[in-house]
Tab-separated table of C-alpha atoms in Angstrom:
chain	number	residue	atom	x	y	z
B	10	GLY	CA	75.515	39.518	57.289
B	11	GLU	CA	74.291	42.492	56.059
B	12	ASN	CA	74.363	46.047	58.298
B	13	VAL	CA	72.088	48.603	57.833
B	14	GLU	CA	71.826	51.509	59.579
B	15	GLN	CA	68.487	54.023	59.881
B	16	HIS	CA	69.192	57.482	60.673
B	17	PRO	CA	67.853	59.853	62.499
B	18	SER	CA	65.599	57.333	64.871
B	19	THR	CA	63.709	60.243	66.188
B	20	LEU	CA	62.499	62.925	63.827
B	21	SER	CA	59.996	66.469	64.884
B	22	VAL	CA	59.449	68.670	61.650
B	23	GLN	CA	56.343	71.261	61.400
B	24	GLU	CA	53.357	70.720	58.698
B	25	GLY	CA	54.517	71.921	55.593
B	26	ASP	CA	57.856	71.296	56.256
B	27	SER	CA	60.303	68.305	53.948
B	28	ALA	CA	61.876	65.627	55.558
B	29	VAL	CA	64.883	63.038	55.080
B	30	ILE	CA	65.351	59.690	56.306
B	31	LYS	CA	68.942	58.434	55.516
B	32	CYS	CA	69.696	54.664	55.504
B	33	THR	CA	73.092	53.005	54.895
B	34	TYR	CA	73.999	49.974	54.438
B	35	SER	CA	77.052	47.606	53.973
B	36	ASP	CA	76.542	45.024	50.866
B	37	SER	CA	77.101	46.698	48.173
B	38	ALA	CA	75.397	44.101	46.031
B	39	SER	CA	72.278	45.194	47.334
B	40	ASN	CA	69.688	45.539	44.608
B	41	TYR	CA	66.526	46.379	46.106
B	42	PHE	CA	66.029	49.418	48.148
B	43	PRO	CA	62.085	49.495	49.709
B	44	TRP	CA	60.770	52.017	52.267
B	45	TYR	CA	57.950	50.679	54.258
B	46	LYS	CA	56.091	52.582	56.564
B	47	GLN	CA	53.931	51.664	59.799
B	48	GLU	CA	51.334	53.752	61.527
B	49	LEU	CA	50.881	53.403	65.069
B	50	GLY	CA	49.155	49.717	65.833
B	51	LYS	CA	48.615	49.318	61.988
B	52	ARG	CA	51.133	46.661	59.858
B	53	PRO	CA	53.861	47.601	57.711
B	54	GLN	CA	52.826	48.765	54.183
B	55	LEU	CA	55.619	49.708	50.757
B	56	ILE	CA	55.394	53.367	49.789
B	57	ILE	CA	58.077	53.106	47.311
B	58	ASP	CA	61.307	51.569	46.603
B	59	ILE	CA	64.153	52.019	44.101
B	60	ARG	CA	66.448	49.417	41.958
B	61	SER	CA	69.533	49.763	41.447
B	62	ASN	CA	69.660	50.528	38.450
B	63	VAL	CA	67.699	53.852	38.805
B	64	GLY	CA	69.655	56.944	41.255
B	65	GLU	CA	65.446	58.073	41.858
B	66	LYS	CA	62.434	58.223	41.745
B	67	LYS	CA	59.408	60.257	42.974
B	68	ASP	CA	55.356	59.308	44.063
B	69	GLN	CA	53.865	62.336	44.477
B	70	ARG	CA	55.239	63.704	47.093
B	71	ILE	CA	58.352	61.406	48.077
B	72	ALA	CA	61.237	60.370	46.356
B	73	VAL	CA	63.763	57.954	47.505
B	74	THR	CA	67.535	58.188	46.151
B	75	LEU	CA	69.613	55.774	46.135
B	76	ASN	CA	73.955	56.438	46.111
B	77	LYS	CA	74.858	53.150	45.579
B	78	THR	CA	78.993	54.338	45.817
B	79	ALA	CA	78.545	55.734	49.017
B	80	LYS	CA	75.795	53.022	49.829
B	81	HIS	CA	72.899	54.748	50.742
B	82	PHE	CA	69.431	55.362	50.187
B	83	SER	CA	67.127	58.502	51.409
B	84	LEU	CA	63.724	59.172	51.834
B	85	HIS	CA	62.992	62.789	50.928
B	86	ILE	CA	59.231	63.621	52.101
B	87	THR	CA	58.251	66.767	51.017
B	88	GLU	CA	55.127	69.637	52.161
B	89	THR	CA	55.091	66.976	55.083
B	90	GLN	CA	51.601	66.141	56.896
B	91	PRO	CA	49.890	65.257	59.941
B	92	GLU	CA	48.927	61.611	59.019
B	93	ASP	CA	52.465	61.329	57.710
B	94	SER	CA	53.041	60.527	61.071
B	95	ALA	CA	54.458	57.280	61.486
B	96	VAL	CA	57.049	55.128	61.568
B	97	TYR	CA	59.541	54.682	58.448
B	98	PHE	CA	61.643	51.295	57.889
B	99	CYS	CA	64.437	51.169	55.348
B	100	ALA	CA	64.784	47.438	54.372
B	101	PRO	CA	67.509	47.149	51.365
B	102	LYS	CA	67.279	43.225	49.757
B	103	LEU	CA	70.324	41.443	49.213
B	104	THR	CA	70.914	39.717	46.186
B	105	GLY	CA	71.005	36.750	47.763
B	106	GLY	CA	69.049	34.471	49.949
B	107	GLY	CA	65.395	34.828	48.146
B	108	ASN	CA	63.474	37.149	49.031
B	109	LYS	CA	64.481	38.489	52.586
B	110	LEU	CA	64.515	42.396	52.977
B	111	THR	CA	67.435	43.294	55.827
B	112	PHE	CA	65.224	46.018	58.190
B	113	GLY	CA	66.482	49.348	59.633
B	114	THR	CA	65.261	50.594	63.266
B	115	GLY	CA	63.314	52.922	62.378
B	116	THR	CA	62.472	56.392	62.074
B	117	GLN	CA	60.020	57.918	64.721
B	118	LEU	CA	58.533	60.807	62.295
B	119	LYS	CA	56.088	63.717	63.994
B	120	VAL	CA	54.449	66.275	61.891
B	121	GLU	CA	53.262	68.803	64.499
B	122	LEU	CA	50.858	71.566	63.510
Y	23	ASP	CA	43.940	45.130	54.608
Y	24	GLY	CA	42.997	41.736	52.925
Y	25	GLY	CA	44.824	38.688	52.366
Y	26	ILE	CA	47.718	38.031	54.798
Y	27	THR	CA	45.506	37.315	58.553
Y	28	GLN	CA	46.602	36.463	61.234
Y	29	SER	CA	45.507	34.836	65.249
Y	30	PRO	CA	44.276	35.391	67.533
Y	31	LYS	CA	45.154	39.599	68.233
Y	32	TYR	CA	46.370	38.776	71.647
Y	33	LEU	CA	47.291	35.540	73.358
Y	34	PHE	CA	49.173	35.682	77.179
Y	35	ARG	CA	50.774	32.407	77.622
Y	36	LYS	CA	52.363	31.259	81.331
Y	37	GLU	CA	56.436	30.515	81.010
Y	38	GLY	CA	57.046	27.190	80.050
Y	39	GLN	CA	54.094	26.639	77.580
Y	40	ASN	CA	54.742	25.965	73.756
Y	41	VAL	CA	51.897	28.465	71.944
Y	42	THR	CA	51.756	28.409	67.956
Y	43	LEU	CA	50.607	31.305	65.958
Y	44	SER	CA	48.359	31.080	63.165
Y	45	CYS	CA	49.129	33.120	59.802
Y	46	GLU	CA	47.300	32.341	56.468
Y	47	GLN	CA	47.084	34.317	53.229
Y	48	ASN	CA	45.432	34.268	49.825
Y	49	LEU	CA	46.883	36.035	48.212
Y	50	ASN	CA	48.741	32.866	46.117
Y	51	HIS	CA	52.141	34.128	47.802
Y	52	ASP	CA	55.032	31.202	47.156
Y	53	ALA	CA	57.140	33.442	49.921
Y	54	MET	CA	56.172	33.746	53.834
Y	55	TYR	CA	58.379	35.486	56.919
Y	56	TRP	CA	58.297	35.755	59.807
Y	57	TYR	CA	59.200	39.064	62.151
Y	58	ARG	CA	59.392	39.801	65.671
Y	59	GLN	CA	59.245	43.498	66.286
Y	60	ASP	CA	60.199	45.300	69.575
Y	61	PRO	CA	60.368	48.495	70.843
Y	62	GLY	CA	63.744	50.362	69.144
Y	63	GLN	CA	64.850	47.394	67.359
Y	64	GLY	CA	63.017	46.913	63.949
Y	65	LEU	CA	61.692	44.623	62.087
Y	66	ARG	CA	64.035	40.660	62.788
Y	67	LEU	CA	63.575	37.742	60.441
Y	68	ILE	CA	62.615	35.088	61.974
Y	69	TYR	CA	62.267	32.288	59.493
Y	70	TYR	CA	60.939	32.185	56.153
Y	71	SER	CA	59.463	29.785	53.528
Y	72	GLN	CA	60.591	30.112	49.762
Y	73	ILE	CA	58.157	27.123	48.960
Y	74	VAL	CA	55.754	24.563	50.288
Y	75	ASN	CA	57.544	22.188	52.778
Y	76	ASP	CA	60.904	24.096	52.857
Y	77	PHE	CA	61.739	27.043	55.106
Y	78	GLN	CA	65.252	28.767	56.410
Y	79	LYS	CA	66.653	30.055	59.648
Y	80	GLY	CA	66.666	33.657	59.990
Y	81	ASP	CA	68.331	35.988	61.864
Y	82	ILE	CA	66.918	34.969	65.341
Y	83	ALA	CA	65.173	31.432	65.050
Y	84	GLU	CA	66.748	30.311	68.387
Y	85	GLY	CA	63.355	29.626	70.408
Y	86	TYR	CA	60.943	29.313	67.580
Y	87	SER	CA	60.381	26.986	65.447
Y	88	VAL	CA	57.795	26.721	61.796
Y	89	SER	CA	56.101	24.651	59.582
Y	90	ARG	CA	55.050	24.626	55.340
Y	91	GLU	CA	52.805	22.115	54.662
Y	92	LYS	CA	50.783	24.514	52.567
Y	93	LYS	CA	51.277	27.307	50.281
Y	94	GLU	CA	48.666	29.537	52.266
Y	95	SER	CA	49.268	28.792	55.699
Y	96	PHE	CA	52.653	29.334	58.143
Y	97	PRO	CA	52.618	28.807	61.180
Y	98	LEU	CA	54.903	30.098	64.226
Y	99	THR	CA	55.190	27.392	67.561
Y	100	VAL	CA	57.326	30.083	69.835
Y	101	THR	CA	58.632	26.997	72.685
Y	102	SER	CA	59.445	27.143	75.825
Y	103	ALA	CA	63.277	27.832	74.800
Y	104	GLN	CA	62.959	31.173	73.798
Y	105	LYS	CA	63.967	33.016	76.411
Y	106	ASN	CA	62.009	36.497	76.557
Y	107	PRO	CA	59.198	35.531	73.496
Y	108	THR	CA	56.914	38.720	75.632
Y	109	ALA	CA	57.111	40.675	71.604
Y	110	PHE	CA	54.668	41.646	68.620
Y	111	TYR	CA	54.980	39.103	65.832
Y	112	LEU	CA	54.281	40.132	62.408
Y	113	CYS	CA	53.543	37.595	59.359
Y	114	ALA	CA	54.598	38.476	55.625
Y	115	SER	CA	54.393	36.666	52.055
Y	116	SER	CA	55.656	37.943	48.659
Y	117	ARG	CA	55.198	36.419	45.316
Y	118	SER	CA	58.359	33.438	44.161
Y	119	THR	CA	61.907	34.793	44.024
Y	120	GLY	CA	62.137	34.565	41.213
Y	121	THR	CA	59.535	36.891	40.051
Y	122	TYR	CA	61.438	40.886	39.717
Y	123	TYR	CA	58.670	42.313	42.361
Y	124	ASN	CA	59.647	42.110	45.896
Y	125	GLU	CA	56.548	43.493	47.661
Y	126	GLN	CA	55.834	42.341	51.161
Y	127	PHE	CA	52.683	41.884	52.122
Y	128	PHE	CA	52.128	41.815	56.215
Y	129	GLY	CA	49.427	40.780	58.285
Y	130	PRO	CA	47.990	42.737	61.268
Y	131	GLY	CA	50.190	40.874	64.075
Y	132	THR	CA	49.818	39.006	67.191
Y	133	ARG	CA	51.273	40.137	70.491
Y	134	LEU	CA	52.492	37.906	72.319
Y	135	THR	CA	52.752	38.588	76.259
Y	136	VAL	CA	54.490	35.757	78.549
Y	137	LEU	CA	53.072	36.009	81.762
């Protein structure tokens, strides 16, 4: 099965700094790479995703980069704000097995004032 | 936040009892999923269904059962065979596997506590 590792497990940054979370996966045929954000007490929500034919995608302060050769993809948050504090999950999708995502163990991001 | 609902929000169960968690969606999604979330372990897939009257085991299906008799509904039963059922359970749905777009939409979750 798919092995997914996410690092770091916790990350603390000062407001305005950048944050980077990395996700590595074992299935070289994976073709869809989303990031979900889960605020405290709330449901996970998709914040950005990337597909295997693209190397980078940006949406305002967040970006995702993909390195298929090395089998990892990263979430980048710039100019962090207190509302960015949450748990972030990567969830690469296998090429087979339907629309099944394999979630990483999560990264607790804390943005300090 | 609308579109996919779960009930109840909190559920207490005595050891040895079966309990059923509800999940309903009005997004016209073909695929539905059940995840279990424990501290420090992310989301683990219990069961998923890509179409009505069909479902597949996920990574931790033992002690759980599901049904998919209607497109809108995907109830999860936690049986007495589940060794450690206390957890937060999340239901999700997405468009069919044949489409390019794979976003999963989550319900608000049910927190199950076994007493």
